[in-house]
Short mmCIF file of C-alpha atoms in Angstrom, two decimals:
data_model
loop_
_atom_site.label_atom_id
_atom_site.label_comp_id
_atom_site.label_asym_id
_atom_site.label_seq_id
_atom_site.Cartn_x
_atom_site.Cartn_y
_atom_site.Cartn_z
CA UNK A 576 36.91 53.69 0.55
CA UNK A 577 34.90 57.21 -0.11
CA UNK A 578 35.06 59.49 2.93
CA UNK A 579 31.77 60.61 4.34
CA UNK A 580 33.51 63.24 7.03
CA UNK A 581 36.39 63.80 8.17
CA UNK A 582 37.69 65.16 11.07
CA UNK A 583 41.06 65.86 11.05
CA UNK A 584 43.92 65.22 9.20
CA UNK A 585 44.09 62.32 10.57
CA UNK A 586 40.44 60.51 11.35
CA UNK A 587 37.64 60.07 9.02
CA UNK A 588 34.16 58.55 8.70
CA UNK A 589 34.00 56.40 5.09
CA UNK A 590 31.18 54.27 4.28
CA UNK A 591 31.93 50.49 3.73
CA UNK A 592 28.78 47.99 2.41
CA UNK A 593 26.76 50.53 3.32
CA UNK A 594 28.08 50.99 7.03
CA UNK A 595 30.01 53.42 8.51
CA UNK A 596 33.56 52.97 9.74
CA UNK A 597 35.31 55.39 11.49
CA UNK A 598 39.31 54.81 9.49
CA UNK A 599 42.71 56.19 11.48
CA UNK A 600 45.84 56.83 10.74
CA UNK A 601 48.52 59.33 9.96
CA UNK A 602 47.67 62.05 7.40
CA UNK A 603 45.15 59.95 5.88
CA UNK A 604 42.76 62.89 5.59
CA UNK A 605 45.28 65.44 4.75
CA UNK A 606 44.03 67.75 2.09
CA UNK A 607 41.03 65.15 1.22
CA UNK A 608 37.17 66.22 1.57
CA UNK A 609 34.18 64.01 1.65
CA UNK A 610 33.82 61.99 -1.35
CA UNK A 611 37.45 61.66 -1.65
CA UNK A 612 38.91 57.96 -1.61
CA UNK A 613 41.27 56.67 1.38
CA UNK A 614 43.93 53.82 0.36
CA UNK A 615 43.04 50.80 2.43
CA UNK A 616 47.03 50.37 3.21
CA UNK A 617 47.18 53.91 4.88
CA UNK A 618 44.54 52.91 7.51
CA UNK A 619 46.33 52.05 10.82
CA UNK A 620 42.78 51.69 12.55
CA UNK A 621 39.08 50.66 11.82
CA UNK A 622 36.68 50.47 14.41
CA UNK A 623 32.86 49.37 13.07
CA UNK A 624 30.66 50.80 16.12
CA UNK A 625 27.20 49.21 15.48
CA UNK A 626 25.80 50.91 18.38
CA UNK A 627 24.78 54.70 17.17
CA UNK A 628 24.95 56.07 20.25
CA UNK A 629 28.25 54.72 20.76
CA UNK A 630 29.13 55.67 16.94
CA UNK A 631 27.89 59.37 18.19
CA UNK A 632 30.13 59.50 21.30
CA UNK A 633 33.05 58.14 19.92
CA UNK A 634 32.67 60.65 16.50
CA UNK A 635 32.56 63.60 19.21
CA UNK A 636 36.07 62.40 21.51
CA UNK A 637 37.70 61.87 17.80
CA UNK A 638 37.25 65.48 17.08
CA UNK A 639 39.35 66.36 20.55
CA UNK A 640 41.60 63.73 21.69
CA UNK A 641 45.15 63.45 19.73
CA UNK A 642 45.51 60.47 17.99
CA UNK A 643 48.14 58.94 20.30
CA UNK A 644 45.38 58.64 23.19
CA UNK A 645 43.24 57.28 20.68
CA UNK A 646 45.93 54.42 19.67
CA UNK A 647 46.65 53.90 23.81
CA UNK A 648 43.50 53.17 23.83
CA UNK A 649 43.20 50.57 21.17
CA UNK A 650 46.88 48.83 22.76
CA UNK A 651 44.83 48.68 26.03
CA UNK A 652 42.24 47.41 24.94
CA UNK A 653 43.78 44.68 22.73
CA UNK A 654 45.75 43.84 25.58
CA UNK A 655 42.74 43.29 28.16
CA UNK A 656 41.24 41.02 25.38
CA UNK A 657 44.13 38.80 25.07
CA UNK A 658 44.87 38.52 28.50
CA UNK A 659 41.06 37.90 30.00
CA UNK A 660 40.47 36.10 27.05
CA UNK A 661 37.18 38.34 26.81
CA UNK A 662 34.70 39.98 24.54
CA UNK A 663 34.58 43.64 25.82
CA UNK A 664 32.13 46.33 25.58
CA UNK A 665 32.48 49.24 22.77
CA UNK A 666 31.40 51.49 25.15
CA UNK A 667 34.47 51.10 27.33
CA UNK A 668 36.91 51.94 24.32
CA UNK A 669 35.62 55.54 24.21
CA UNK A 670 35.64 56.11 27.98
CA UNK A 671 38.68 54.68 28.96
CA UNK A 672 40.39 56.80 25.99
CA UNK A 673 38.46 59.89 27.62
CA UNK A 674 39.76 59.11 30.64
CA UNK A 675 43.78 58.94 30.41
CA UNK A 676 43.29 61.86 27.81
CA UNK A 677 42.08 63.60 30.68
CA UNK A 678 44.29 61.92 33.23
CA UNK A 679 47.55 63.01 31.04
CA UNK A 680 45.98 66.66 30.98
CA UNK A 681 45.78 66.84 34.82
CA UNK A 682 49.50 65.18 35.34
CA UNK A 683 50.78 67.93 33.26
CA UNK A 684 48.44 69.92 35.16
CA UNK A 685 50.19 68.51 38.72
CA UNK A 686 46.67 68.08 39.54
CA UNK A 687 46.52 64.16 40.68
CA UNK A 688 43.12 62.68 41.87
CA UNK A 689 42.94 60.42 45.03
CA UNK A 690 41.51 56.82 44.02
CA UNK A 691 39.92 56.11 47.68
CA UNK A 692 38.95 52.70 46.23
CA UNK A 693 42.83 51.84 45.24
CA UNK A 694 43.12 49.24 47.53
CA UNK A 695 40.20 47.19 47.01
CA UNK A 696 40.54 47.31 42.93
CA UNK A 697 43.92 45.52 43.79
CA UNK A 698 42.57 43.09 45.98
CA UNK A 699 39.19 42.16 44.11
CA UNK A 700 40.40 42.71 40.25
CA UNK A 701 43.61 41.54 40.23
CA UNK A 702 44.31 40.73 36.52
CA UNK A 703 42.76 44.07 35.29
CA UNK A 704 44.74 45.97 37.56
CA UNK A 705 47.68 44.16 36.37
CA UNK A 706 47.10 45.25 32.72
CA UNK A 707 46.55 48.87 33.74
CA UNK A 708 49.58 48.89 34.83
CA UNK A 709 51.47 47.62 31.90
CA UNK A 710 49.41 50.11 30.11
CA UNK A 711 50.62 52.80 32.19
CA UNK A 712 54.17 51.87 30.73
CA UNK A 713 52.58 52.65 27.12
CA UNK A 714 51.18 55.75 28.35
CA UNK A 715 54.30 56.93 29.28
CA UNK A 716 56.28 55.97 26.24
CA UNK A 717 53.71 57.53 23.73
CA UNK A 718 52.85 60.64 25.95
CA UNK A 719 56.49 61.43 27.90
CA UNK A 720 53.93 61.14 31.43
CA UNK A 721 53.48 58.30 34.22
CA UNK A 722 50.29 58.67 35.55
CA UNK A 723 50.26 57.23 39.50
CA UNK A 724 48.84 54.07 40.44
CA UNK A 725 45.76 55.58 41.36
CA UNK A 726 44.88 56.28 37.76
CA UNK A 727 45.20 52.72 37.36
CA UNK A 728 42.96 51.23 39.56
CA UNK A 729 40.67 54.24 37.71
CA UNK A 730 41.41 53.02 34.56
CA UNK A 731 41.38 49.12 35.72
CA UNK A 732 37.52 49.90 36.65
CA UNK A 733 37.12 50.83 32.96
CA UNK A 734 37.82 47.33 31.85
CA UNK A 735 36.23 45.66 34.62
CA UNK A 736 32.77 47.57 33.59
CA UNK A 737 33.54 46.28 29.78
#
């Protein structure tokens, strides 16, 4: 696959039957420009955004969110899909990634947010809320933090608006 931009050493844009895929995994870009080839067995992650806008956002929170947030992300994500048995909106994907990125910033931080709507998120989206939290478990083995319940009745909203 020829690269078309890359954006760190470890993300890259590369053009597939004439669409664009945006390819992870580790290194894969490392000393490579555009034109360059990527082996298909170093790719850990594709992700075909047909959406441009969403292609857009998602190409901006590459360039600043590690990769481990970015791989969270897709675990959560795969999760929520098995378990609700559900189709779920691109657009969630690069939110919910921008969220615990900035969630795990502001634990570091000690800076933790009230979620004033806790409560009801338990009591009206049960199953979501129950994923969130298995996902906080992953969050905390990939990024050493354990975000508080209230980020996951945040991040439980994320999949109930996908």
């Amino acid at each position: 696959m020829e690269i078309s931009k890359v954006f760190n050493n470890n993300v890259a844009v590369v053009l597939e039957n004439n669409e664009e895929k945006i390819v992870m995994g580790r290194e894969i870009c490392f000393k490579k420009k555009i034109g360059d080839t990527i082996e298909p067995e170093t790719i850990d992650k594709d992700f075909y955004l047909h959406n441009q806008e969403v292609l857009s956002r998602f190409k901006e929170l590459v360039v600043d969110i590690p990769l481990e947030h970015l791989e969270i992300g897709e675990e959560i994500m795969d999760e929520a899909r098995l378990s609700l048995g559900k189709a779920l909106n691109d657009n969630i994907y690069i939110s919910m990634v921008n969220h615990i990125y900035t969630a795990v910033v502001r634990a570091k931080d000690d800076i933790l947010v009230k979620n004033a709507l806790l409560w009801d998120i338990q009591k009206f989206y049960k199953e979501e809320y129950l994923i969130v939290k298995k996902a906080l478990e992953i969050i905390e083995k990939k990024t050493g933090v354990l975000l508080p319940n209230d980020e996951a009745g945040f991040i439980a909203l994320h999949i109930v608006n996908g």
